[in-house]
């Protein structure tokens, strides 16, 4: 597919925080990367408001290992607290993702050139991305290189299926869904022979509405609307 990229992302540590563990000030990582985290990596490689990245699959190349680190967090009222963050250690993932048009941005319809965005994304990937790459949090710096999804030997090849229970999938942002609000999605992933196939955002059955807000209207759309409204009033 001309809108699909494959790459390896690796780093010393990763922290895909389970939101349940954040209540007490400490953080514990999910055992595998979340859809939203990998989507963010794709956007750090290459992003334009014309496109939306969709993560298809991830391949876990190295064995899942945890590393606990003591963190001294500053208190707003002075002093500090001692917390324990549980990171994933020595991670390497093969990722397959593709982009689709953001149909809520009609003002960018003329920019929907598949070849243009595909080759720009490939060039950006070859250079290690356009922005800093990190795995779940800024403290976990990572690196990306092009690769074939099937290349290499993974530690979980031919190990059967493993489930991870209910996990955070991602956020529904207003500029991508066309709604006036922010929702959060959850799902129950399954890893088969080291590969997790992500479902599309609209297929997630478990959702929670966070809050409502009005989407920002682009200047071009606002001007066109005003011109049409003005013309309609003049014809009355």
Short mmCIF file of C-alpha atoms in Angstrom, two decimals:
data_model
loop_
_atom_site.label_atom_id
_atom_site.label_comp_id
_atom_site.label_asym_id
_atom_site.label_seq_id
_atom_site.Cartn_x
_atom_site.Cartn_y
_atom_site.Cartn_z
CA UNK A 1 0.00 0.00 0.00
CA UNK A 2 1.27 3.47 -0.88
CA UNK A 3 0.03 4.89 2.41
CA UNK A 4 1.70 2.32 4.69
CA UNK A 5 5.01 2.43 6.54
CA UNK A 6 6.88 -0.16 8.61
CA UNK A 7 9.56 0.69 11.14
CA UNK A 8 11.40 -0.45 14.24
CA UNK A 9 11.24 1.68 17.38
CA UNK A 10 13.59 0.82 20.23
CA UNK A 11 14.91 2.33 23.41
CA UNK A 12 16.40 1.70 26.82
CA UNK A 13 13.10 2.18 28.66
CA UNK A 14 9.38 2.60 28.01
CA UNK A 15 6.49 3.70 30.21
CA UNK A 16 2.97 3.12 28.88
CA UNK A 17 1.26 4.13 32.11
CA UNK A 18 -1.73 2.19 33.36
CA UNK A 19 -4.06 5.03 34.49
CA UNK A 20 -5.21 2.94 37.48
CA UNK A 21 -1.71 3.18 39.00
CA UNK A 22 -1.44 6.99 38.76
CA UNK A 23 -3.82 7.69 41.66
CA UNK A 24 -1.17 7.34 44.36
CA UNK A 25 1.51 9.27 42.47
CA UNK A 26 3.30 6.15 41.27
CA UNK A 27 3.28 4.73 37.75
CA UNK A 28 3.28 1.17 36.43
CA UNK A 29 3.65 0.42 32.74
CA UNK A 30 1.39 -1.72 30.63
CA UNK A 31 3.33 -4.77 29.37
CA UNK A 32 2.82 -3.75 25.72
CA UNK A 33 2.56 -0.39 23.91
CA UNK A 34 -0.81 1.31 23.62
CA UNK A 35 -2.37 2.27 20.31
CA UNK A 36 -2.21 5.96 21.26
CA UNK A 37 1.51 5.79 22.08
CA UNK A 38 2.38 4.22 18.71
CA UNK A 39 0.13 6.70 16.91
CA UNK A 40 2.06 9.49 18.62
CA UNK A 41 5.32 7.99 17.36
CA UNK A 42 3.93 7.95 13.81
CA UNK A 43 2.98 11.62 14.18
CA UNK A 44 6.49 12.40 15.46
CA UNK A 45 7.90 10.78 12.33
CA UNK A 46 5.63 12.74 9.97
CA UNK A 47 2.36 14.60 10.46
CA UNK A 48 0.14 16.99 8.56
CA UNK A 49 -3.43 18.05 9.47
CA UNK A 50 -4.56 16.47 6.19
CA UNK A 51 -3.88 12.93 7.43
CA UNK A 52 -4.71 10.67 10.38
CA UNK A 53 -2.39 7.82 11.31
CA UNK A 54 -3.85 4.37 12.04
CA UNK A 55 -1.68 1.74 13.71
CA UNK A 56 -2.30 -1.70 12.20
CA UNK A 57 0.00 -4.03 14.14
CA UNK A 58 2.95 -4.19 16.50
CA UNK A 59 5.44 -7.05 16.87
CA UNK A 60 7.11 -7.48 20.26
CA UNK A 61 10.73 -8.31 19.46
CA UNK A 62 12.23 -8.55 22.97
CA UNK A 63 11.03 -10.27 26.11
CA UNK A 64 8.87 -8.13 28.40
CA UNK A 65 10.95 -7.07 31.41
CA UNK A 66 10.25 -4.54 34.14
CA UNK A 67 12.63 -2.18 35.89
CA UNK A 68 11.69 -0.23 39.03
CA UNK A 69 13.19 3.24 39.48
CA UNK A 70 12.94 5.55 42.50
CA UNK A 71 11.70 9.01 41.56
CA UNK A 72 11.78 12.13 43.74
CA UNK A 73 8.77 14.20 42.71
CA UNK A 74 8.50 17.85 43.71
CA UNK A 75 5.44 18.93 45.67
CA UNK A 76 3.69 22.14 44.70
CA UNK A 77 3.58 23.13 48.39
CA UNK A 78 7.30 22.53 48.88
CA UNK A 79 9.44 19.50 49.58
CA UNK A 80 9.21 16.28 47.61
CA UNK A 81 7.78 12.77 47.62
CA UNK A 82 9.47 9.47 46.86
CA UNK A 83 7.68 7.40 44.22
CA UNK A 84 8.43 4.17 42.41
CA UNK A 85 8.02 4.08 38.62
CA UNK A 86 7.94 0.65 36.98
CA UNK A 87 9.35 0.89 33.43
CA UNK A 88 9.70 -1.63 30.64
CA UNK A 89 13.37 -2.33 30.06
CA UNK A 90 15.23 -2.81 26.76
CA UNK A 91 12.29 -2.63 24.35
CA UNK A 92 12.16 -3.13 20.60
CA UNK A 93 8.97 -3.07 18.52
CA UNK A 94 8.23 -3.52 14.84
CA UNK A 95 5.29 -1.33 13.83
CA UNK A 96 3.04 -1.31 10.78
CA UNK A 97 0.83 1.76 10.26
CA UNK A 98 -0.95 3.64 7.49
CA UNK A 99 -2.52 7.05 7.03
CA UNK A 100 -5.96 8.08 5.82
CA UNK A 101 -7.43 11.47 4.99
CA UNK A 102 -8.94 13.60 7.72
CA UNK A 103 -12.37 14.06 6.15
CA UNK A 104 -13.26 16.71 8.74
CA UNK A 105 -10.77 19.10 7.13
CA UNK A 106 -12.52 20.04 3.90
CA UNK A 107 -10.36 23.17 3.74
CA UNK A 108 -7.39 20.84 3.05
CA UNK A 109 -9.07 18.75 0.34
CA UNK A 110 -6.58 19.97 -2.28
CA UNK A 111 -3.72 18.60 -0.19
CA UNK A 112 -4.98 15.00 -0.44
CA UNK A 113 -2.11 13.75 -2.58
CA UNK A 114 -1.23 10.20 -1.51
CA UNK A 115 2.15 9.99 -3.25
CA UNK A 116 3.26 13.32 -1.81
CA UNK A 117 2.52 12.42 1.81
CA UNK A 118 3.76 8.83 1.46
CA UNK A 119 7.19 9.78 0.13
CA UNK A 120 7.55 12.62 2.64
CA UNK A 121 6.76 10.14 5.43
CA UNK A 122 9.32 7.65 4.07
CA UNK A 123 12.03 10.34 3.86
CA UNK A 124 11.23 11.52 7.39
CA UNK A 125 11.41 7.93 8.67
CA UNK A 126 14.80 7.39 7.02
CA UNK A 127 16.08 10.44 8.91
CA UNK A 128 14.81 9.24 12.27
CA UNK A 129 11.62 11.29 12.36
CA UNK A 130 10.90 14.99 12.31
CA UNK A 131 10.40 15.34 16.07
CA UNK A 132 11.78 13.64 19.17
CA UNK A 133 10.70 10.02 19.52
CA UNK A 134 9.82 8.68 22.94
CA UNK A 135 8.07 5.60 24.32
CA UNK A 136 5.12 6.69 26.43
CA UNK A 137 6.84 9.57 28.21
CA UNK A 138 9.46 12.21 27.43
CA UNK A 139 11.94 10.55 29.81
CA UNK A 140 11.98 7.41 27.64
CA UNK A 141 13.88 8.53 24.54
CA UNK A 142 13.65 6.19 21.56
CA UNK A 143 14.85 5.80 17.98
CA UNK A 144 13.14 4.73 14.76
CA UNK A 145 14.57 3.07 11.66
CA UNK A 146 12.84 1.62 8.58
CA UNK A 147 12.42 -2.15 8.58
CA UNK A 148 10.27 -4.95 7.26
CA UNK A 149 7.63 -6.02 9.77
CA UNK A 150 8.49 -9.72 9.39
CA UNK A 151 12.29 -9.32 9.55
CA UNK A 152 14.29 -10.63 12.48
CA UNK A 153 13.59 -13.18 15.18
CA UNK A 154 11.33 -12.16 18.04
CA UNK A 155 11.36 -13.62 21.55
CA UNK A 156 7.64 -14.39 21.30
CA UNK A 157 7.59 -16.05 17.89
CA UNK A 158 5.51 -19.26 17.98
CA UNK A 159 4.52 -18.83 21.63
CA UNK A 160 0.75 -18.93 21.14
CA UNK A 161 -1.80 -16.41 22.37
CA UNK A 162 -1.65 -14.17 25.44
CA UNK A 163 -4.34 -11.75 26.66
CA UNK A 164 -3.68 -8.59 28.67
CA UNK A 165 -7.12 -7.74 29.99
CA UNK A 166 -8.71 -4.31 29.69
CA UNK A 167 -6.30 -1.68 28.39
CA UNK A 168 -6.36 1.94 27.32
CA UNK A 169 -6.65 2.23 23.54
CA UNK A 170 -6.66 5.95 22.79
CA UNK A 171 -8.47 9.29 22.73
CA UNK A 172 -11.18 10.49 20.34
CA UNK A 173 -10.18 14.06 19.48
CA UNK A 174 -12.73 16.47 18.06
CA UNK A 175 -10.65 17.40 15.01
CA UNK A 176 -10.53 13.72 13.97
CA UNK A 177 -14.05 12.58 14.86
CA UNK A 178 -16.01 15.71 14.01
CA UNK A 179 -17.65 15.78 17.45
CA UNK A 180 -17.52 18.52 20.08
CA UNK A 181 -15.85 16.62 22.88
CA UNK A 182 -13.11 14.32 24.11
CA UNK A 183 -13.72 10.60 24.67
CA UNK A 184 -11.41 7.83 25.88
CA UNK A 185 -11.43 4.29 24.44
CA UNK A 186 -10.59 0.91 26.00
CA UNK A 187 -10.17 -2.58 24.57
CA UNK A 188 -8.88 -6.07 25.41
CA UNK A 189 -5.79 -6.84 23.28
CA UNK A 190 -4.50 -10.29 22.43
CA UNK A 191 -0.93 -11.10 21.40
CA UNK A 192 -0.52 -14.06 19.05
CA UNK A 193 3.04 -15.24 18.37
CA UNK A 194 4.34 -11.85 19.46
CA UNK A 195 2.00 -9.83 17.22
CA UNK A 196 -0.85 -7.57 18.35
CA UNK A 197 -3.34 -6.47 15.69
CA UNK A 198 -4.98 -3.23 16.79
CA UNK A 199 -8.66 -2.64 16.12
CA UNK A 200 -9.72 0.64 14.55
CA UNK A 201 -10.83 3.40 16.95
CA UNK A 202 -14.46 3.22 15.82
CA UNK A 203 -14.55 -0.51 16.69
CA UNK A 204 -13.83 0.04 20.39
CA UNK A 205 -16.95 -0.87 22.37
CA UNK A 206 -15.87 0.53 25.75
CA UNK A 207 -15.78 4.33 25.88
CA UNK A 208 -16.00 7.10 28.43
CA UNK A 209 -16.88 10.72 27.73
CA UNK A 210 -14.38 13.10 29.35
CA UNK A 211 -15.72 16.57 28.57
CA UNK A 212 -17.34 18.64 25.83
CA UNK A 213 -15.92 21.62 23.98
CA UNK A 214 -16.39 23.40 20.67
CA UNK A 215 -14.01 22.60 17.87
CA UNK A 216 -11.91 25.43 16.50
CA UNK A 217 -13.02 26.46 13.02
CA UNK A 218 -10.33 27.15 10.44
CA UNK A 219 -10.06 30.71 9.15
CA UNK A 220 -10.94 29.63 5.59
CA UNK A 221 -14.05 27.74 6.73
CA UNK A 222 -15.09 30.70 8.89
CA UNK A 223 -14.73 33.13 5.98
CA UNK A 224 -16.65 30.89 3.59
CA UNK A 225 -19.45 30.46 6.11
CA UNK A 226 -19.67 34.21 6.67
CA UNK A 227 -19.72 34.90 2.93
CA UNK A 228 -22.48 32.34 2.37
CA UNK A 229 -24.50 33.65 5.31
CA UNK A 230 -24.04 37.22 4.09
CA UNK A 231 -25.09 36.32 0.57
CA UNK A 232 -28.15 34.50 1.85
CA UNK A 233 -29.19 37.52 3.91
CA UNK A 234 -28.77 39.83 0.91
CA UNK A 235 -31.11 37.63 -1.14
CA UNK A 236 -33.88 37.81 1.46
#
